[in-house]
PDB file of C-alpha atoms and ligand atoms in Angstrom:
ATOM      1  CA  MET H 568     -19.710 -21.414   7.516  1.00 67.00           C
ATOM      2  CA  SER H 569     -17.863 -24.618   6.925  1.00 88.00           C
ATOM      3  CA  ALA H 570     -16.462 -26.785   9.679  1.00 93.00           C
ATOM      4  CA  ILE H 571     -12.714 -27.422   9.662  1.00 94.00           C
ATOM      5  CA  HIS H 572     -11.807 -31.094   9.860  1.00 95.00           C
ATOM      6  CA  LEU H 573      -8.414 -31.769  11.373  1.00 96.00           C
ATOM      7  CA  ASP H 574      -6.395 -34.636   9.970  1.00 96.00           C
ATOM      8  CA  ARG H 575      -2.916 -36.078  10.348  1.00 96.00           C
ATOM      9  CA  GLY H 576      -1.343 -33.213   8.360  1.00 98.00           C
ATOM     10  CA  ASP H 577      -2.372 -30.592  10.912  1.00 98.00           C
ATOM     11  CA  ALA H 578      -0.299 -28.937  13.624  1.00 98.00           C
ATOM     12  CA  LEU H 579      -0.968 -26.110  16.071  1.00 98.00           C
ATOM     13  CA  LEU H 580       1.538 -23.237  16.437  1.00 98.00           C
ATOM     14  CA  VAL H 581       1.264 -21.336  19.726  1.00 98.00           C
ATOM     15  CA  ILE H 582       3.318 -18.171  19.401  1.00 98.00           C
ATOM     16  CA  ASP H 583       5.206 -16.558  22.298  1.00 98.00           C
ATOM     17  CA  MET H 584       2.745 -17.150  25.144  1.00 98.00           C
ATOM     18  CA  GLN H 585       5.313 -15.885  27.649  1.00 98.00           C
ATOM     19  CA  VAL H 586       5.023 -14.062  30.957  1.00 98.00           C
ATOM     20  CA  ASP H 587       6.664 -10.895  29.579  1.00 98.00           C
ATOM     21  CA  PHE H 588       4.003 -10.561  26.861  1.00 98.00           C
ATOM     22  CA  LEU H 589       1.088 -10.834  29.270  1.00 98.00           C
ATOM     23  CA  PRO H 590      -0.330  -7.848  31.194  1.00 97.00           C
ATOM     24  CA  GLY H 591       2.163  -6.906  33.938  1.00 97.00           C
ATOM     25  CA  GLY H 592       5.076  -8.303  31.934  1.00 98.00           C
ATOM     26  CA  ALA H 593       8.020  -6.340  30.541  1.00 98.00           C
ATOM     27  CA  LEU H 594       6.293  -5.965  27.150  1.00 97.00           C
ATOM     28  CA  GLY H 595       2.740  -6.747  28.217  1.00 97.00           C
ATOM     29  CA  VAL H 596       0.180  -6.976  25.423  1.00 97.00           C
ATOM     30  CA  ALA H 597      -3.152  -5.420  26.441  1.00 95.00           C
ATOM     31  CA  ALA H 598      -5.700  -8.148  27.199  1.00 96.00           C
ATOM     32  CA  GLY H 599      -3.096 -10.773  26.320  1.00 97.00           C
ATOM     33  CA  HIS H 600      -4.381 -13.004  29.127  1.00 97.00           C
ATOM     34  CA  GLU H 601      -7.716 -13.293  27.313  1.00 98.00           C
ATOM     35  CA  VAL H 602      -6.173 -15.634  24.758  1.00 98.00           C
ATOM     36  CA  VAL H 603      -5.118 -18.269  27.296  1.00 98.00           C
ATOM     37  CA  ALA H 604      -8.568 -19.909  27.435  1.00 98.00           C
ATOM     38  CA  PRO H 605      -9.111 -20.119  23.647  1.00 98.00           C
ATOM     39  CA  ILE H 606      -5.552 -21.397  23.185  1.00 98.00           C
ATOM     40  CA  ASN H 607      -6.081 -24.073  25.829  1.00 98.00           C
ATOM     41  CA  HIS H 608      -9.234 -25.053  23.925  1.00 98.00           C
ATOM     42  CA  LEU H 609      -7.196 -25.311  20.700  1.00 98.00           C
ATOM     43  CA  ILE H 610      -4.488 -27.365  22.430  1.00 98.00           C
ATOM     44  CA  ALA H 611      -7.147 -29.805  23.665  1.00 97.00           C
ATOM     45  CA  LEU H 612      -8.599 -30.145  20.145  1.00 97.00           C
ATOM     46  CA  TYR H 613      -5.203 -30.985  18.642  1.00 97.00           C
ATOM     47  CA  ARG H 614      -4.139 -33.324  21.427  1.00 97.00           C
ATOM     48  CA  GLU H 615      -7.420 -35.241  21.278  1.00 95.00           C
ATOM     49  CA  GLN H 616      -6.431 -36.184  17.760  1.00 95.00           C
ATOM     50  CA  GLY H 617      -2.782 -36.843  18.599  1.00 97.00           C
ATOM     51  CA  LEU H 618      -1.652 -33.853  16.515  1.00 98.00           C
ATOM     52  CA  PRO H 619       1.545 -31.908  17.247  1.00 98.00           C
ATOM     53  CA  VAL H 620       1.516 -28.723  19.298  1.00 98.00           C
ATOM     54  CA  VAL H 621       4.429 -26.337  18.742  1.00 98.00           C
ATOM     55  CA  ALA H 622       5.166 -23.542  21.227  1.00 98.00           C
ATOM     56  CA  SER H 623       7.557 -20.803  20.120  1.00 98.00           C
ATOM     57  CA  ARG H 624       9.306 -18.529  22.554  1.00 98.00           C
ATOM     58  CA  ASP H 625      11.255 -15.298  22.274  1.00 98.00           C
ATOM     59  CA  TRP H 626      14.574 -16.260  23.869  1.00 98.00           C
ATOM     60  CA  HIS H 627      16.862 -13.249  23.947  1.00 98.00           C
ATOM     61  CA  PRO H 628      20.357 -12.776  25.411  1.00 98.00           C
ATOM     62  CA  GLN H 629      20.441  -9.913  27.915  1.00 98.00           C
ATOM     63  CA  ASP H 630      22.206  -7.589  25.459  1.00 98.00           C
ATOM     64  CA  HIS H 631      19.845  -8.322  22.570  1.00 98.00           C
ATOM     65  CA  CYS H 632      19.829  -5.810  19.718  1.00 98.00           C
ATOM     66  CA  SER H 633      16.058  -5.248  20.005  1.00 98.00           C
ATOM     67  CA  PHE H 634      16.459  -3.770  23.506  1.00 98.00           C
ATOM     68  CA  ALA H 635      16.499   0.016  24.016  1.00 98.00           C
ATOM     69  CA  ALA H 636      19.986  -0.035  25.616  1.00 98.00           C
ATOM     70  CA  GLN H 637      21.316  -1.398  22.314  1.00 98.00           C
ATOM     71  CA  GLY H 638      19.325   1.120  20.276  1.00 98.00           C
ATOM     72  CA  GLY H 639      16.418  -1.212  19.605  1.00 98.00           C
ATOM     73  CA  PRO H 640      12.679  -0.493  19.813  1.00 97.00           C
ATOM     74  CA  TRP H 641      11.727  -2.539  22.889  1.00 97.00           C
ATOM     75  CA  PRO H 642      12.311  -2.665  26.627  1.00 98.00           C
ATOM     76  CA  PRO H 643      14.287  -5.739  27.710  1.00 98.00           C
ATOM     77  CA  HIS H 644      11.965  -8.760  27.532  1.00 98.00           C
ATOM     78  CA  CYS H 645      12.072 -12.552  27.372  1.00 98.00           C
ATOM     79  CA  VAL H 646      15.694 -12.844  28.468  1.00 98.00           C
ATOM     80  CA  ALA H 647      16.518 -16.545  28.155  1.00 98.00           C
ATOM     81  CA  GLY H 648      16.070 -18.456  31.394  1.00 98.00           C
ATOM     82  CA  THR H 649      14.415 -15.612  33.343  1.00 98.00           C
ATOM     83  CA  PRO H 650      10.874 -15.832  34.799  1.00 98.00           C
ATOM     84  CA  GLY H 651       9.632 -13.366  32.170  1.00 98.00           C
ATOM     85  CA  ALA H 652      10.667 -15.742  29.399  1.00 98.00           C
ATOM     86  CA  ALA H 653       8.713 -18.666  30.882  1.00 98.00           C
ATOM     87  CA  PHE H 654       5.503 -19.836  29.255  1.00 98.00           C
ATOM     88  CA  ALA H 655       2.369 -18.462  30.897  1.00 98.00           C
ATOM     89  CA  ALA H 656       1.583 -20.596  33.927  1.00 97.00           C
ATOM     90  CA  GLU H 657      -2.069 -21.044  32.901  1.00 98.00           C
ATOM     91  CA  LEU H 658      -1.139 -22.291  29.443  1.00 98.00           C
ATOM     92  CA  ALA H 659      -1.925 -26.013  29.226  1.00 98.00           C
ATOM     93  CA  LEU H 660       1.053 -26.993  27.093  1.00 98.00           C
ATOM     94  CA  PRO H 661       1.358 -30.753  26.699  1.00 97.00           C
ATOM     95  CA  ASP H 662       4.556 -32.399  27.965  1.00 96.00           C
ATOM     96  CA  ASP H 663       5.501 -33.331  24.422  1.00 96.00           C
ATOM     97  CA  ALA H 664       4.996 -29.856  22.938  1.00 98.00           C
ATOM     98  CA  ILE H 665       7.711 -28.981  20.431  1.00 98.00           C
ATOM     99  CA  VAL H 666       9.441 -25.895  21.859  1.00 98.00           C
ATOM    100  CA  VAL H 667      11.039 -23.531  19.330  1.00 98.00           C
ATOM    101  CA  SER H 668      13.346 -20.827  20.721  1.00 98.00           C
ATOM    102  CA  LYS H 669      14.002 -17.841  18.478  1.00 98.00           C
ATOM    103  CA  ALA H 670      15.978 -14.592  18.371  1.00 98.00           C
ATOM    104  CA  ASP H 671      18.539 -16.190  20.685  1.00 98.00           C
ATOM    105  CA  SER H 672      21.663 -14.431  19.421  1.00 97.00           C
ATOM    106  CA  ALA H 673      22.485 -10.838  20.363  1.00 98.00           C
ATOM    107  CA  GLY H 674      22.911  -9.399  16.902  1.00 97.00           C
ATOM    108  CA  ALA H 675      19.682 -10.358  15.148  1.00 96.00           C
ATOM    109  CA  ASP H 676      15.988 -10.151  15.903  1.00 96.00           C
ATOM    110  CA  ALA H 677      13.534 -12.720  14.602  1.00 97.00           C
ATOM    111  CA  TYR H 678       9.801 -12.232  14.901  1.00 97.00           C
ATOM    112  CA  SER H 679       8.903 -15.335  12.911  1.00 98.00           C
ATOM    113  CA  ALA H 680       9.091 -18.771  14.542  1.00 98.00           C
ATOM    114  CA  PHE H 681      10.530 -19.971  11.210  1.00 98.00           C
ATOM    115  CA  ASN H 682      13.367 -17.423  11.187  1.00 98.00           C
ATOM    116  CA  GLY H 683      16.668 -19.025  12.166  1.00 97.00           C
ATOM    117  CA  THR H 684      14.974 -22.158  13.517  1.00 98.00           C
ATOM    118  CA  ALA H 685      14.419 -25.688  12.227  1.00 98.00           C
ATOM    119  CA  LEU H 686      10.633 -25.343  12.451  1.00 98.00           C
ATOM    120  CA  ALA H 687       9.827 -25.847   8.749  1.00 98.00           C
ATOM    121  CA  GLN H 688      11.963 -28.985   8.669  1.00 98.00           C
ATOM    122  CA  GLN H 689      10.501 -30.292  11.943  1.00 98.00           C
ATOM    123  CA  LEU H 690       6.980 -29.873  10.555  1.00 98.00           C
ATOM    124  CA  ARG H 691       7.805 -31.509   7.219  1.00 98.00           C
ATOM    125  CA  GLU H 692       9.456 -34.466   8.982  1.00 98.00           C
ATOM    126  CA  ARG H 693       6.122 -35.062  10.703  1.00 98.00           C
ATOM    127  CA  GLY H 694       4.152 -34.793   7.465  1.00 98.00           C
ATOM    128  CA  ILE H 695       2.537 -31.504   8.432  1.00 98.00           C
ATOM    129  CA  GLU H 696       0.876 -29.650   5.565  1.00 98.00           C
ATOM    130  CA  ARG H 697      -1.331 -27.208   7.432  1.00 98.00           C
ATOM    131  CA  VAL H 698      -0.706 -25.075  10.509  1.00 98.00           C
ATOM    132  CA  THR H 699      -3.077 -23.195  12.767  1.00 98.00           C
ATOM    133  CA  VAL H 700      -1.501 -20.100  14.313  1.00 98.00           C
ATOM    134  CA  CYS H 701      -2.485 -18.345  17.556  1.00 98.00           C
ATOM    135  CA  GLY H 702      -0.724 -16.363  20.313  1.00 98.00           C
ATOM    136  CA  LEU H 703       1.136 -13.062  20.709  1.00 98.00           C
ATOM    137  CA  ALA H 704       1.533 -10.611  19.250  1.00 98.00           C
ATOM    138  CA  THR H 705      -0.749 -10.319  16.225  1.00 98.00           C
ATOM    139  CA  ASP H 706       1.221  -7.451  14.677  1.00 98.00           C
ATOM    140  CA  TYR H 707       4.745  -8.868  15.210  1.00 98.00           C
ATOM    141  CA  CYS H 708       5.505 -12.493  15.831  1.00 98.00           C
ATOM    142  CA  VAL H 709       2.154 -13.885  14.715  1.00 98.00           C
ATOM    143  CA  LEU H 710       2.143 -11.822  11.495  1.00 98.00           C
ATOM    144  CA  ASN H 711       5.693 -12.805  10.589  1.00 98.00           C
ATOM    145  CA  THR H 712       5.176 -16.469  11.469  1.00 98.00           C
ATOM    146  CA  VAL H 713       2.034 -16.625   9.321  1.00 98.00           C
ATOM    147  CA  THR H 714       3.774 -14.919   6.391  1.00 98.00           C
ATOM    148  CA  ASP H 715       6.670 -17.386   6.563  1.00 98.00           C
ATOM    149  CA  ALA H 716       4.358 -20.398   6.976  1.00 98.00           C
ATOM    150  CA  LEU H 717       2.597 -19.449   3.746  1.00 98.00           C
ATOM    151  CA  GLU H 718       5.911 -18.839   1.989  1.00 98.00           C
ATOM    152  CA  GLU H 719       7.127 -22.253   3.159  1.00 98.00           C
ATOM    153  CA  GLY H 720       4.063 -23.747   1.489  1.00 98.00           C
ATOM    154  CA  PHE H 721       1.961 -24.603   4.549  1.00 98.00           C
ATOM    155  CA  ASP H 722      -1.762 -23.990   4.368  1.00 98.00           C
ATOM    156  CA  THR H 723      -2.376 -21.619   7.246  1.00 98.00           C
ATOM    157  CA  LEU H 724      -5.379 -21.126   9.500  1.00 98.00           C
ATOM    158  CA  ILE H 725      -5.448 -18.178  11.906  1.00 98.00           C
ATOM    159  CA  VAL H 726      -7.589 -17.787  15.012  1.00 98.00           C
ATOM    160  CA  PRO H 727      -8.209 -14.059  15.636  1.00 98.00           C
ATOM    161  CA  GLU H 728      -9.935 -14.618  18.999  1.00 98.00           C
ATOM    162  CA  ALA H 729      -6.758 -16.393  20.188  1.00 98.00           C
ATOM    163  CA  MET H 730      -4.378 -13.472  19.381  1.00 98.00           C
ATOM    164  CA  ARG H 731      -3.872  -9.914  20.622  1.00 98.00           C
ATOM    165  CA  ALA H 732      -1.820  -7.042  19.193  1.00 98.00           C
ATOM    166  CA  VAL H 733       0.775  -4.662  20.639  1.00 97.00           C
ATOM    167  CA  ASP H 734      -0.873  -1.845  18.626  1.00 97.00           C
ATOM    168  CA  VAL H 735       2.042   0.617  18.830  1.00 96.00           C
ATOM    169  CA  ASP H 736      -0.110   2.539  16.345  1.00 97.00           C
ATOM    170  CA  PRO H 737      -3.846   2.001  16.812  1.00 96.00           C
ATOM    171  CA  GLY H 738      -5.124  -0.418  14.185  1.00 97.00           C
ATOM    172  CA  ASP H 739      -1.828  -2.287  13.746  1.00 98.00           C
ATOM    173  CA  GLY H 740      -3.494  -5.534  14.827  1.00 98.00           C
ATOM    174  CA  THR H 741      -6.395  -5.144  12.413  1.00 98.00           C
ATOM    175  CA  ARG H 742      -4.035  -4.278   9.578  1.00 98.00           C
ATOM    176  CA  ALA H 743      -1.891  -7.309  10.415  1.00 98.00           C
ATOM    177  CA  LEU H 744      -4.951  -9.575  10.210  1.00 98.00           C
ATOM    178  CA  ASP H 745      -5.859  -8.036   6.849  1.00 98.00           C
ATOM    179  CA  ARG H 746      -2.330  -8.684   5.573  1.00 98.00           C
ATOM    180  CA  MET H 747      -2.394 -12.309   6.703  1.00 98.00           C
ATOM    181  CA  VAL H 748      -5.705 -12.886   4.944  1.00 98.00           C
ATOM    182  CA  ALA H 749      -4.500 -11.064   1.802  1.00 98.00           C
ATOM    183  CA  ARG H 750      -1.574 -13.495   1.669  1.00 98.00           C
ATOM    184  CA  GLY H 751      -3.833 -16.507   1.905  1.00 98.00           C
ATOM    185  CA  ALA H 752      -4.330 -17.280   5.599  1.00 98.00           C
ATOM    186  CA  VAL H 753      -7.852 -18.492   6.431  1.00 97.00           C
ATOM    187  CA  PRO H 754      -9.420 -17.030   9.578  1.00 97.00           C
ATOM    188  CA  VAL H 755     -11.369 -19.465  11.746  1.00 97.00           C
ATOM    189  CA  ARG H 756     -13.377 -19.228  14.915  1.00 96.00           C
ATOM    190  CA  LEU H 757     -13.750 -21.678  17.748  1.00 96.00           C
ATOM    191  CA  ASN H 758     -16.993 -23.313  18.777  1.00 94.00           C
ATOM    192  CA  ALA H 759     -17.942 -26.178  21.045  1.00 89.00           C
ATOM    193  CA  ALA H 760     -17.470 -28.697  18.238  1.00 87.00           C
ATOM    194  CA  GLY H 761     -14.137 -27.403  16.924  1.00 93.00           C
ATOM    195  CA  MET H 762     -13.339 -24.746  14.347  1.00 95.00           C
ATOM    196  CA  THR H 763     -15.340 -23.070  11.607  1.00 94.00           C
ATOM    197  CA  ALA H 764     -13.992 -21.032   8.680  1.00 92.00           C
ATOM    198  CA  LEU H 765     -14.864 -17.342   9.019  1.00 89.00           C
ATOM    199  CA  SER H 766     -14.559 -16.715   5.295  1.00 66.00           C
ATOM    200  CA  VAL H 767     -14.171 -18.879   2.231  1.00 45.00           C
ATOM    201  CA  ALA H 768     -10.687 -18.719   0.747  1.00 42.00           C
TER     202      ALA H 768
HETATM  203  C1  VGL N 871       7.413  -9.843  19.935  1.00 59.24           C
HETATM  204  C2  VGL N 871       8.021  -7.643  20.133  1.00 59.24           C
HETATM  205  C3  VGL N 871       9.311  -7.984  20.432  1.00 59.24           C
HETATM  206  C4  VGL N 871       6.331 -10.841  19.684  1.00 59.24           C
HETATM  207  C5  VGL N 871       8.715 -10.218  20.224  1.00 59.24           C
HETATM  208  O1  VGL N 871       6.445 -11.990  20.187  1.00 59.24           O
HETATM  209  O2  VGL N 871       5.345 -10.499  18.987  1.00 59.24           O
HETATM  210  N1  VGL N 871       7.082  -8.549  19.877  1.00 59.24           N
HETATM  211  N2  VGL N 871       9.642  -9.278  20.470  1.00 59.24           N
HETATM  212 ZN1   ZN N 872      11.510  -9.959  21.294  1.00 59.24          ZN
END
């Protein structure tokens, strides 16, 4: 198992760690709170080296097309500016985290943090070549963000212990991880010293 060495081309992407996606929230992901500690560990690793931390957030208008009242699949969640849309209180986001708001117009949904945002450009401006992705939910916003990161040409590490799935159908999360790996994402695990590759790409 080879150690991952972070360098100046690395950035961390923390996906949708919002109150509504944690247990008790409007679209609570089972055991979602369990990822707070590993994500805080990741944030500390990146900040120690002065590397950028990006935090995406679902940022919907109250009549968003993904909500059931508009015929969409989800209960209302992450309405911009409401307490449910806030980042989890226990999340140790640095003051200079780059916040990316997505799916913020009524007529379109966007699971990927790259979809309809300037994220790819913001990363390239900083010389980022590799991203590490963690957060919620494995089978929606994480999956789509990872797919787009690879398509945009970023090497992509994923941290399974720092993600949880909605699992509308049992196994969705596992299948999403398989798809990310099939597309070229490299799964890593955390240890006291940093990160280790789980499999050789
Ligand atoms: C998400 C469902 C609806 C996510 C966002 O962040 O994974 N899932 N909106
Ligand atoms: Zn949403």
